[in-house]
Coordinates of C-alpha atoms and ligand atoms in Angstrom, one line a residue:
X1 CA 83.3 4.6 -34.8
X2 CA 83.5 2.7 -31.5
X3 CA 80.7 0.4 -32.6
X4 CA 82.3 -0.4 -35.9
X5 CA 85.8 -1.2 -34.4
X6 CA 84.2 -3.5 -31.9
X7 CA 82.6 -5.5 -34.6
X8 CA 85.8 -5.5 -36.7
X9 CA 87.8 -6.9 -33.8
X10 CA 85.5 -9.9 -33.6
X11 CA 85.3 -10.3 -37.4
X12 CA 89.1 -10.5 -37.5
X13 CA 89.1 -13.6 -35.4
X14 CA 90.6 -16.4 -37.5
X15 CA 89.3 -20.0 -37.7
X16 CA 88.5 -22.2 -34.7
X17 CA 87.0 -19.2 -32.9
X18 CA 85.1 -21.4 -30.4
X19 CA 88.3 -23.1 -29.4
X20 CA 89.9 -19.8 -28.6
X21 CA 87.0 -18.8 -26.6
X22 CA 87.2 -21.9 -24.5
X23 CA 90.7 -20.9 -23.3
X24 CA 90.0 -17.2 -22.9
X25 CA 87.0 -16.4 -20.9
X26 CA 87.7 -12.7 -21.4
X27 CA 87.5 -13.0 -25.2
X28 CA 83.7 -13.5 -25.5
X29 CA 80.9 -13.2 -23.1
X30 CA 79.2 -16.3 -21.8
X31 CA 76.3 -17.7 -23.8
X32 CA 73.1 -16.0 -22.8
X33 CA 71.3 -19.3 -22.3
X34 CA 73.9 -20.4 -19.8
X35 CA 74.4 -17.1 -18.1
X36 CA 70.7 -16.6 -17.5
X37 CA 69.7 -20.2 -17.3
X38 CA 67.1 -20.4 -20.2
X39 CA 65.6 -23.5 -21.7
X40 CA 65.3 -23.8 -25.5
X41 CA 61.7 -23.8 -26.8
X42 CA 60.4 -26.4 -29.1
X43 CA 61.5 -25.0 -32.5
X44 CA 62.9 -26.9 -35.5
X45 CA 66.7 -26.9 -36.0
X46 CA 68.3 -25.7 -39.2
X47 CA 68.9 -28.3 -41.8
X48 CA 71.0 -28.2 -45.0
X49 CA 67.7 -28.2 -47.0
X50 CA 66.7 -25.0 -45.2
X51 CA 70.0 -23.4 -46.1
X52 CA 69.5 -24.4 -49.7
X53 CA 66.0 -22.9 -49.7
X54 CA 67.3 -19.6 -48.3
X55 CA 70.0 -19.5 -50.9
X56 CA 67.4 -19.9 -53.6
X57 CA 65.5 -16.9 -52.3
X58 CA 68.5 -14.7 -51.6
X59 CA 71.9 -14.8 -53.4
X60 CA 74.6 -17.0 -51.7
X61 CA 76.5 -14.0 -50.4
X62 CA 73.4 -12.9 -48.4
X63 CA 73.2 -16.2 -46.5
X64 CA 76.0 -16.3 -44.0
X65 CA 76.7 -19.7 -42.4
X66 CA 80.5 -19.5 -41.7
X67 CA 80.8 -19.3 -37.9
X68 CA 83.3 -16.5 -38.1
X69 CA 81.0 -14.5 -40.3
X70 CA 78.0 -15.2 -38.0
X71 CA 79.7 -14.5 -34.7
X72 CA 79.5 -10.7 -34.6
X73 CA 75.8 -10.9 -35.3
X74 CA 75.4 -13.1 -32.2
X75 CA 76.8 -10.6 -29.8
X76 CA 75.1 -7.5 -28.5
X77 CA 76.6 -4.0 -28.2
X78 CA 77.1 -4.3 -24.4
X79 CA 78.7 -7.7 -24.9
X80 CA 76.3 -9.0 -22.3
X81 CA 74.3 -11.4 -24.5
X82 CA 75.6 -14.0 -26.9
X83 CA 73.4 -16.2 -29.0
X84 CA 74.2 -19.4 -30.9
X85 CA 72.7 -18.7 -34.3
X86 CA 74.2 -20.7 -37.2
X87 CA 72.9 -18.4 -39.9
X88 CA 72.4 -14.7 -40.9
X89 CA 70.0 -13.8 -43.7
X90 CA 70.2 -10.4 -45.4
X91 CA 67.1 -9.7 -47.4
X92 CA 66.9 -6.7 -49.8
X93 CA 63.2 -6.7 -50.5
X94 CA 59.9 -7.0 -48.8
X95 CA 59.1 -10.0 -51.0
X96 CA 62.2 -11.8 -49.8
X97 CA 61.3 -11.1 -46.2
X98 CA 57.8 -12.5 -46.9
X99 CA 59.2 -15.7 -48.5
X100 CA 61.6 -16.2 -45.6
X101 CA 58.9 -15.7 -42.9
X102 CA 56.4 -17.9 -44.7
X103 CA 59.0 -20.7 -44.9
X104 CA 60.2 -20.3 -41.3
X105 CA 56.6 -20.3 -40.0
X106 CA 55.8 -23.5 -41.8
X107 CA 59.0 -25.1 -40.6
X108 CA 58.7 -23.6 -37.1
X109 CA 62.2 -22.1 -37.4
X110 CA 62.7 -19.2 -34.9
X111 CA 63.9 -15.8 -36.1
X112 CA 65.7 -12.9 -34.4
X113 CA 65.2 -9.7 -36.4
X114 CA 68.2 -7.4 -36.2
X115 CA 68.7 -3.7 -37.1
X116 CA 71.9 -1.9 -36.3
X117 CA 72.4 -4.1 -33.2
X118 CA 72.9 -1.2 -30.8
X119 CA 70.1 -2.2 -28.5
X120 CA 71.0 -2.7 -24.8
X121 CA 68.5 -5.1 -23.5
X122 CA 69.6 -8.2 -25.6
X123 CA 66.6 -8.0 -28.0
X124 CA 68.6 -7.9 -31.2
X125 CA 70.7 -11.0 -30.8
X126 CA 69.4 -14.6 -30.5
X127 CA 69.4 -16.6 -27.3
X128 CA 69.7 -20.1 -28.9
X129 CA 69.9 -20.9 -32.7
X130 CA 67.3 -18.4 -34.0
X131 CA 68.0 -17.4 -37.5
X132 CA 69.3 -13.8 -37.6
X133 CA 67.3 -11.6 -40.0
X134 CA 69.6 -8.7 -40.5
X135 CA 67.9 -5.7 -42.2
X136 CA 71.0 -3.7 -43.1
X137 CA 70.6 -4.1 -46.9
X138 CA 67.1 -2.7 -46.9
X139 CA 68.5 0.7 -46.8
X140 CA 66.9 2.7 -49.7
X141 CA 65.4 6.2 -49.2
X142 CA 62.2 6.1 -51.2
X143 CA 60.9 9.6 -51.2
X144 CA 61.0 12.9 -49.3
X145 CA 58.3 15.6 -49.4
X146 CA 60.0 18.7 -48.3
X147 CA 56.7 20.6 -47.9
X148 CA 54.9 18.1 -45.6
X149 CA 58.2 16.7 -44.2
X150 CA 57.2 13.1 -45.0
X151 CA 60.1 10.8 -45.5
X152 CA 59.5 7.3 -46.8
X153 CA 62.3 4.8 -46.5
X154 CA 63.3 1.2 -46.0
X155 CA 63.8 -0.1 -42.5
X156 CA 67.6 -0.5 -42.6
X157 CA 68.5 3.1 -43.3
X158 CA 70.9 4.4 -40.7
X159 CA 69.6 7.2 -38.6
X160 CA 72.5 9.5 -39.2
X161 CA 72.4 8.9 -43.0
X162 CA 68.7 9.9 -43.0
X163 CA 69.5 12.9 -40.9
X164 CA 72.1 14.1 -43.4
X165 CA 69.8 13.4 -46.3
X166 CA 66.8 15.3 -44.9
X167 CA 69.1 18.2 -43.8
X168 CA 69.9 18.8 -47.4
X169 CA 66.2 19.5 -47.9
X170 CA 65.9 21.8 -44.9
X171 CA 64.5 19.1 -42.5
X172 CA 65.8 17.0 -39.5
X173 CA 65.0 13.6 -38.2
X174 CA 62.6 13.8 -35.2
X175 CA 64.9 11.8 -33.0
X176 CA 68.6 11.8 -32.2
X177 CA 70.6 9.4 -30.1
X178 CA 74.2 8.5 -29.3
X179 CA 74.0 5.4 -31.5
X180 CA 72.8 7.3 -34.6
X181 CA 75.9 6.3 -36.6
X182 CA 74.8 2.6 -36.5
X183 CA 71.2 2.2 -35.4
X184 CA 68.5 1.7 -38.1
X185 CA 65.3 3.7 -38.3
X186 CA 63.4 0.3 -38.2
X187 CA 65.3 -0.5 -35.0
X188 CA 64.3 2.9 -33.6
X189 CA 60.7 2.2 -34.4
X190 CA 60.9 -1.3 -32.9
X191 CA 62.4 0.0 -29.7
X192 CA 60.3 3.2 -29.7
X193 CA 63.6 4.9 -29.2
X194 CA 63.5 8.2 -27.3
X195 CA 66.8 10.0 -27.3
X196 CA 67.8 13.6 -26.7
X197 CA 65.2 15.5 -28.7
X198 CA 62.0 13.8 -27.4
X199 CA 61.3 16.8 -25.2
X200 CA 60.8 18.9 -28.3
X201 CA 59.6 16.6 -31.1
X202 CA 57.7 14.0 -29.1
X203 CA 57.9 10.3 -29.2
X204 CA 57.9 8.1 -32.3
X205 CA 54.2 7.4 -32.1
X206 CA 53.6 11.0 -33.1
X207 CA 56.2 11.1 -35.9
X208 CA 55.5 7.7 -37.5
X209 CA 53.1 8.3 -40.4
X210 CA 52.9 4.8 -41.9
X211 CA 54.4 1.4 -42.0
X212 CA 54.8 -1.7 -44.1
X213 CA 55.4 -4.9 -42.2
X214 CA 55.5 -8.6 -42.7
X215 CA 53.6 -10.9 -40.3
X216 CA 55.0 -14.2 -39.1
X217 CA 53.2 -16.1 -41.8
X218 CA 54.6 -13.9 -44.5
X219 CA 51.6 -11.7 -45.1
X220 CA 52.6 -8.2 -46.0
X221 CA 50.6 -5.5 -44.1
X222 CA 50.5 -2.3 -46.1
X223 CA 49.9 0.7 -43.9
X224 CA 52.5 2.8 -45.7
X225 CA 50.6 6.1 -45.9
X226 CA 52.3 9.4 -45.3
X227 CA 49.2 11.4 -44.1
X228 CA 49.4 13.3 -40.9
X229 CA 45.8 12.5 -40.1
X230 CA 44.2 9.2 -40.8
X231 CA 41.5 7.9 -38.4
X232 CA 40.3 5.0 -40.4
X233 CA 40.0 2.4 -37.7
X234 CA 42.6 0.9 -35.5
X235 CA 46.1 2.6 -35.6
X236 CA 47.8 -0.6 -36.6
X237 CA 51.2 1.1 -37.3
X238 CA 51.4 1.8 -33.6
X239 CA 51.4 -1.9 -32.8
X240 CA 54.9 -2.2 -34.2
X241 CA 56.2 0.8 -32.3
X242 CA 58.2 -0.7 -29.4
X243 CA 57.3 -4.3 -30.3
X244 CA 60.9 -5.3 -30.4
X245 CA 60.6 -7.6 -33.4
X246 CA 58.0 -9.8 -31.7
X247 CA 54.9 -9.0 -33.9
X248 CA 56.3 -8.7 -37.4
X249 CA 59.2 -7.5 -39.5
X250 CA 59.1 -3.8 -40.4
X251 CA 60.2 -3.3 -44.0
X252 CA 59.3 0.3 -44.9
X253 CA 58.1 3.3 -43.0
X254 CA 57.0 6.9 -43.4
X255 CA 58.1 9.4 -40.8
X256 CA 57.5 13.1 -40.3
X257 CA 60.6 15.2 -40.3
X258 CA 60.5 18.7 -38.6
X259 CA 62.0 21.8 -40.1
X260 CA 65.8 22.2 -39.8
X261 CA 66.3 24.8 -37.1
X262 CA 68.0 28.0 -38.4
X263 CA 69.5 28.7 -35.0
X264 CA 70.9 26.1 -32.5
X265 CA 72.4 26.9 -29.2
X266 CA 74.0 24.5 -26.8
X267 CA 74.8 25.3 -23.2
X268 CA 76.9 23.1 -20.8
X269 CA 76.5 24.2 -17.2
X270 CA 78.0 23.1 -13.8
X271 CA 75.5 23.0 -10.8
X272 CA 75.8 22.5 -7.1
X273 CA 73.3 19.8 -6.4
X274 CA 70.4 17.8 -8.0
X275 CA 67.7 20.2 -6.6
X276 CA 69.2 22.9 -8.6
X277 CA 69.1 20.7 -11.8
X278 CA 65.3 20.6 -11.3
X279 CA 65.0 24.3 -10.5
X280 CA 67.0 25.2 -13.6
X281 CA 64.7 22.9 -15.7
X282 CA 61.6 24.7 -14.5
X283 CA 63.2 28.0 -15.3
X284 CA 64.4 26.8 -18.7
X285 CA 60.9 25.7 -19.7
X286 CA 59.4 28.9 -18.7
X287 CA 62.1 31.2 -20.1
X288 CA 62.8 29.4 -23.3
X289 CA 59.4 27.9 -24.0
X290 CA 59.0 26.3 -27.5
X291 CA 62.7 26.6 -28.4
X292 CA 64.0 24.2 -25.7
X293 CA 65.0 21.0 -27.6
X294 CA 67.1 19.1 -25.1
X295 CA 67.7 19.2 -21.3
X296 CA 70.1 16.4 -20.3
X297 CA 71.6 15.8 -16.8
X298 CA 74.9 14.1 -15.9
X299 CA 76.4 13.6 -12.5
X300 CA 80.0 14.3 -11.8
X301 CA 81.0 10.6 -11.9
X302 CA 79.5 10.2 -15.4
X303 CA 81.6 13.1 -16.8
X304 CA 84.8 12.4 -14.9
X305 CA 84.9 8.8 -16.2
X306 CA 84.0 9.8 -19.8
X307 CA 86.7 12.5 -20.0
X308 CA 89.3 10.1 -18.6
X309 CA 88.4 7.1 -20.8
X310 CA 87.6 8.9 -24.0
X311 CA 90.4 11.5 -23.6
X312 CA 88.1 14.4 -23.9
X313 CA 88.3 17.8 -22.3
X314 CA 85.5 19.5 -20.5
X315 CA 84.9 23.2 -21.4
X316 CA 84.3 23.8 -17.7
X317 CA 85.9 22.6 -14.4
X318 CA 84.4 19.9 -12.2
X319 CA 81.0 20.3 -10.5
X320 CA 78.7 17.9 -8.7
X321 CA 76.1 18.0 -11.5
X322 CA 76.1 19.1 -15.1
X323 CA 73.3 20.1 -17.5
X324 CA 73.4 20.1 -21.3
X325 CA 70.7 22.3 -22.7
X326 CA 69.9 22.8 -26.3
X327 CA 67.6 25.2 -28.2
X328 CA 66.3 24.8 -31.7
X329 CA 64.7 28.0 -33.2
X330 CA 64.0 29.9 -36.4
X331 CA 65.5 33.3 -35.5
X332 CA 69.1 33.5 -34.2
X333 CA 68.7 37.0 -32.7
X334 CA 65.5 36.2 -31.0
X335 CA 66.9 32.9 -29.6
X336 CA 70.2 34.5 -28.4
X337 CA 68.3 37.2 -26.6
X338 CA 66.1 34.6 -24.8
X339 CA 69.0 32.4 -23.9
X340 CA 71.1 35.3 -22.7
X341 CA 68.3 36.6 -20.5
X342 CA 67.9 33.1 -19.0
X343 CA 71.6 32.7 -18.5
X344 CA 72.2 36.0 -16.8
X345 CA 69.2 35.4 -14.5
X346 CA 70.3 32.0 -13.5
X347 CA 74.0 32.9 -13.0
X348 CA 72.7 35.7 -10.7
X349 CA 70.5 33.3 -8.7
X350 CA 73.5 30.9 -8.5
X351 CA 71.7 28.0 -10.1
X352 CA 74.3 28.0 -12.8
X353 CA 77.8 28.1 -11.2
X354 CA 79.7 28.0 -14.4
X355 CA 79.0 27.3 -18.0
X356 CA 79.7 27.6 -21.7
X357 CA 77.4 28.3 -24.6
X358 CA 78.1 27.4 -28.2
X359 CA 76.4 28.3 -31.5
X360 CA 79.1 27.1 -34.0
X361 CA 78.6 23.5 -35.2
X362 CA 82.1 22.3 -34.2
X363 CA 81.7 23.5 -30.6
X364 CA 78.2 22.2 -30.4
X365 CA 79.4 18.7 -31.5
X366 CA 82.2 18.8 -29.0
X367 CA 79.8 19.3 -26.2
X368 CA 77.4 16.7 -27.4
X369 CA 80.3 14.3 -27.8
X370 CA 80.9 14.3 -24.1
X371 CA 77.3 13.4 -23.3
X372 CA 77.0 10.8 -26.0
X373 CA 80.2 9.1 -25.1
X374 CA 79.1 8.2 -21.6
X375 CA 77.8 4.6 -22.5
X376 CA 80.9 3.7 -24.5
X377 CA 83.2 5.1 -21.8
X378 CA 81.6 2.9 -19.1
X379 CA 82.3 -0.1 -21.3
X380 CA 86.0 0.6 -21.1
X381 CA 86.0 0.1 -17.3
X382 CA 84.6 -3.4 -17.4
X383 CA 81.2 -5.0 -17.3
X384 CA 78.2 -2.7 -17.3
X385 CA 74.7 -3.3 -15.9
X386 CA 72.6 -0.8 -17.8
X387 CA 69.3 0.5 -16.3
X388 CA 67.0 2.8 -18.1
X389 CA 64.0 3.9 -15.9
X390 CA 61.4 6.6 -15.8
X391 CA 60.7 8.2 -12.5
X392 CA 58.8 11.2 -11.2
X393 CA 61.2 14.1 -11.4
X394 CA 61.2 14.6 -7.6
X395 CA 62.6 11.1 -7.2
X396 CA 64.7 11.1 -10.4
X397 CA 68.2 10.8 -8.9
X398 CA 67.2 8.9 -5.7
X399 CA 68.3 5.5 -6.8
X400 CA 71.9 6.5 -7.6
X401 CA 73.0 7.2 -4.0
X402 CA 70.9 4.2 -2.8
X403 CA 72.7 1.9 -5.2
X404 CA 76.1 3.3 -4.3
X405 CA 75.5 2.6 -0.6
X406 CA 74.2 -0.9 -1.4
X407 CA 77.1 -1.9 -3.6
X408 CA 80.0 -0.2 -1.8
X409 CA 83.3 0.6 -3.4
X410 CA 83.6 -2.4 -5.8
X411 CA 81.2 -0.8 -8.3
X412 CA 80.9 2.5 -10.0
X413 CA 77.4 3.8 -10.2
X414 CA 76.6 6.7 -12.4
X415 CA 73.4 8.6 -13.2
X416 CA 72.7 10.6 -16.4
X417 CA 69.9 11.0 -18.8
X418 CA 67.0 12.8 -20.4
X419 CA 65.7 14.6 -17.4
X420 CA 63.3 16.6 -19.5
X421 CA 61.4 13.3 -20.0
X422 CA 61.9 11.9 -16.5
X423 CA 64.2 9.2 -17.9
X424 CA 67.4 8.4 -16.0
X425 CA 70.1 6.0 -17.2
X426 CA 71.9 4.3 -14.3
X427 CA 75.0 2.4 -15.3
X428 CA 76.7 0.2 -12.8
X429 CA 80.2 -0.9 -13.8
X430 CA 82.2 -3.7 -12.2
X431 CA 85.4 -5.4 -13.5
X432 CA 83.7 -8.6 -14.7
X433 CA 80.2 -10.0 -14.8
X434 CA 79.3 -11.3 -11.3
X435 CA 76.0 -13.1 -10.5
X436 CA 76.1 -12.0 -6.9
X437 CA 76.2 -8.3 -7.9
X438 CA 73.4 -9.0 -10.3
X439 CA 71.4 -10.5 -7.4
X440 CA 72.1 -7.3 -5.3
X441 CA 70.8 -5.1 -8.2
X442 CA 67.8 -7.1 -9.4
X443 CA 65.0 -7.2 -8.6
X444 CA 65.8 -4.5 -6.0
X445 CA 66.1 -1.7 -8.5
X446 CA 62.8 -2.6 -10.2
X447 CA 61.0 -2.9 -6.9
X448 CA 62.2 0.6 -6.0
X449 CA 61.1 1.9 -9.4
X450 CA 57.7 0.3 -8.9
X451 CA 57.3 1.8 -5.4
X452 CA 57.9 5.2 -6.9
X453 CA 55.3 4.6 -9.7
X454 CA 58.0 4.6 -12.3
X455 CA 58.6 2.4 -15.4
X456 CA 61.3 -0.3 -15.5
X457 CA 62.0 0.6 -19.1
X458 CA 61.8 4.2 -20.3
X459 CA 63.2 3.9 -23.8
X460 CA 65.4 0.8 -24.2
X461 CA 62.6 -1.7 -24.1
X462 CA 62.2 -5.1 -22.4
X463 CA 64.1 -7.4 -24.7
X464 CA 65.7 -10.5 -23.3
X465 CA 66.9 -9.0 -20.1
X466 CA 63.7 -7.7 -18.5
X467 CA 60.6 -9.8 -19.3
X468 CA 60.6 -11.2 -15.7
X469 CA 60.3 -7.6 -14.5
X470 CA 57.7 -6.2 -16.9
X471 CA 55.0 -6.9 -14.3
X472 CA 56.4 -4.1 -12.1
X473 CA 55.2 -1.7 -14.7
X474 CA 52.3 -3.5 -16.5
X475 CA 49.2 -4.8 -15.1
X476 CA 48.3 -8.5 -15.6
X477 CA 45.3 -7.5 -17.7
X478 CA 47.5 -5.5 -20.1
X479 CA 50.0 -8.4 -20.2
X480 CA 47.1 -10.8 -21.1
X481 CA 46.1 -8.5 -24.0
X482 CA 49.8 -8.4 -25.2
X483 CA 49.8 -12.2 -25.1
X484 CA 46.6 -12.3 -27.2
X485 CA 48.0 -10.0 -29.8
X486 CA 51.2 -12.0 -30.0
X487 CA 49.2 -15.3 -30.5
X488 CA 47.1 -13.6 -33.1
X489 CA 50.0 -12.2 -35.1
X490 CA 52.6 -15.0 -34.5
X491 CA 50.8 -18.2 -33.5
X492 CA 53.9 -20.3 -33.6
X493 CA 55.9 -17.8 -31.6
X494 CA 58.8 -17.8 -34.1
X495 CA 59.4 -14.0 -34.0
X496 CA 62.1 -13.1 -31.4
X497 CA 61.3 -15.8 -28.8
X498 CA 62.5 -15.3 -25.2
X499 CA 62.0 -11.6 -25.5
X500 CA 59.5 -9.0 -24.1
X501 CA 56.7 -11.4 -22.9
X502 CA 57.3 -13.5 -19.8
X503 CA 56.3 -17.2 -20.2
X504 CA 53.7 -17.1 -17.4
X505 CA 51.2 -14.7 -19.1
Ligands
LIG1 P1 68.6 -3.4 -32.8 O1 69.4 -3.2 -31.6 O2 69.2 -4.1 -33.9 O3 67.2 -4.0 -32.5 C1 66.4 -3.5 -31.5 C2 65.1 -4.3 -31.5 O4 64.3 -4.0 -32.7 C3 65.2 -5.8 -31.5 O5 64.2 -6.4 -30.8 C4 65.1 -6.2 -32.9 O6 64.7 -7.5 -33.0 C5 64.1 -5.2 -33.4 N1 64.2 -4.9 -34.8 C6 65.2 -4.2 -35.4 N2 64.9 -3.9 -36.7 C7 63.7 -4.5 -36.9 C8 62.8 -4.6 -38.1 N3 63.1 -4.1 -39.2 N4 61.6 -5.3 -37.9 C9 61.3 -5.9 -36.7 N5 62.1 -5.8 -35.6 C10 63.3 -5.1 -35.7 N6 68.0 4.3 -27.1 C11 67.2 5.3 -26.9 O7 66.0 5.1 -26.9 N7 67.6 6.5 -26.6 C12 68.9 6.8 -26.5 O8 69.3 8.0 -26.2 C13 69.9 5.8 -26.8 N8 71.2 6.0 -26.8 C14 72.1 5.0 -27.1 C15 73.4 5.3 -27.1 C16 74.3 4.3 -27.4 C17 75.8 4.6 -27.4 C18 73.9 3.0 -27.6 C19 74.8 1.9 -28.0 C20 72.5 2.7 -27.6 C21 71.6 3.7 -27.3 N9 70.2 3.5 -27.3 C22 69.4 4.5 -27.1 C23 69.7 2.1 -27.6 C24 69.6 1.8 -29.1 O9 70.4 2.5 -29.8 C25 68.2 2.0 -29.5 O10 67.4 1.0 -28.9 C26 68.0 1.8 -31.1 O11 66.7 2.3 -31.4 C27 68.2 0.4 -31.6 O12 68.2 0.4 -33.0 P2 69.0 -0.7 -33.8 O13 68.8 -0.5 -35.2 O14 70.4 -0.8 -33.4 O15 68.1 -2.0 -33.4
LIG2 ZN1 68.8 7.5 -23.5

C-alpha cells in the first residue's frame, strides 16, 4: 500500500515537473550523478529513430517518453537515487526483450532493468539516461506442478500474487519479505533476496530450478528446466542469482515451492538484553528443530518508532529487545506442544520476560505487520541510510551502539533483522540527506564489518551505492573473475552500468 501511494503521488505531478523541482528541493531527491559525483560513460544517446524502432517492436502504449510518465521509474523506493532516463520500455514477451537488447547492443544504448523497484541499493533505477526496461507486464504464471512443487512463471510476477496462487494448491513460495506486495520474482532472483523464511527454506540458489534469460546481444539462454537435480555441466542459472541485472535479463524461471504448513505459530517476545536474544535463539533451535521458520530480532528503538509512525499497537509493553519467532509445521498438536514446552521453559529461565503467541491468521498478520513496517516507518522520519550486513552472531549488534556514539543525538540508529541468518539491518535516519553524515558513516561501517569478517551486503546487493566497498568482502581475484564474466556476457557494458562492479577491476 505504502509503495503504491508513493508512486501515485509522483505520478500526479502535473506538467513542468522539472521546474517545480528546481524550486522545491524537498520535492525530489538530488540526481544520483550529482549527489554521488559520477561521470557518464561513453554510451549513445536516445534519438527519435530509436524511439520509432522501439514503437515498432512494442505497441505505442508500452513505450513511455513523457517526462511525467517516466519520472516515477527514475526514483528508487528509498528516494535516495534519481536517474535521468528519457524512456521506459515495457516488454510482454521474451522475443520483444531479445529484439530490444540486440538493438541496444548494436547502438550502444545503456539499459537499466527494473522489476518492482523495491530495491534499496539504487540498482533498479538509472544513474544517467539508461533506458528503463520495466518487466512488470511479463507477469504470467505458466505452470504449477503440485506434486513436485515446481512453479514456472514469467519474471514480472509479484511475489505476493504467486504466494496466493500456490497456496490454493497447498504450497507456499520459498521466500517472504516486507516488499512482497510490489517486488517481482525476477527482482528477487536478481538480488538473491533473503527475507524472513531463509532460515527454514534456504536461499534462492537452492530453490531456483531453471531460468530463461536474454544476453546483452539478444541471445536467449534457455535453462528453463524444472528438475530438482541436473548436474549437466556448469550451473548457469546461478550466474543470474544476485547479478542485479548486469549479466542478462531474466524473462522466465522455475522455482521450487515447499508445502503449505498446516500449522503456523508466531510468537512476539520482550527480552532484557542482546545476549538473551542469542541464548533464546540457541534454545529455539534445539527445542523446535525443523519447525522453526523465522527468528527475527528488533531493538526497542525499531519498534518504538514503528508503532508511533505507523499507528500500530504492540501486543506487549516496551522491552529493550524483541524477538519475532515463527514455526511452520504439519501437525498443530505436535507443534503447539513443542512451542508450549519451549515457552514455559524460557519464561522460567527469564530469557523471555513477556510475550504473546498467535495461531489465528489475523493475529499472525498483525504481529508480522509490526516487523515488516520498520523500513517504511523510518522513511517517515526523514532521510534513511540503509545498511544490510552479515556478521558473526557474537558481534551481530555491536555496530549499533558504536554508530549511536559516533553520530550523537542528531541521528536515530536502529538495529533489526534476520538474526537466524546473521543478517542485521542498521537504519540511520536524519532529517535530510547530509554529505558530512555520509562521510562519518562510510567507509567506517564497512571497515568495521570487514574487521569482523562480515559481509558488506547480506541480502540487498551491491547496486549503485556499494561498488566502491565490495572489496571489503570480495578478494581481488574474485572481482577479476566477475569482470571477466561481465565482459564475456555483456562486452559493451550496456546492462545496468555504474552498478555492482567497481571501475578499477
Ligand atoms: P528491483 O528493485 O526492481 O530490482 C532489483 C535488481 O534486480 C536491479 O538490479 C534490477 O536491475 C534487477 N532486475 C529486476 N528484474 C530483473 C530482470 N527480470 N532481469 C534482470 N535484472 C532484473 N530484500 C531482502 O532480500 N530481504 C528482505 O527482507 C527485504 N525486505 C524489504 C522490505 C521492504 C519494505 C523493502 C522496500 C525492500 C525490502 N527488500 C528486502 C529489498 C527488495 O525488496 C528486494 O531486493 C527485492 O528482491 C527486489 O525486487 P524488485 O522486483 O523490487 O527488484
Ligand atoms: Zn531483510
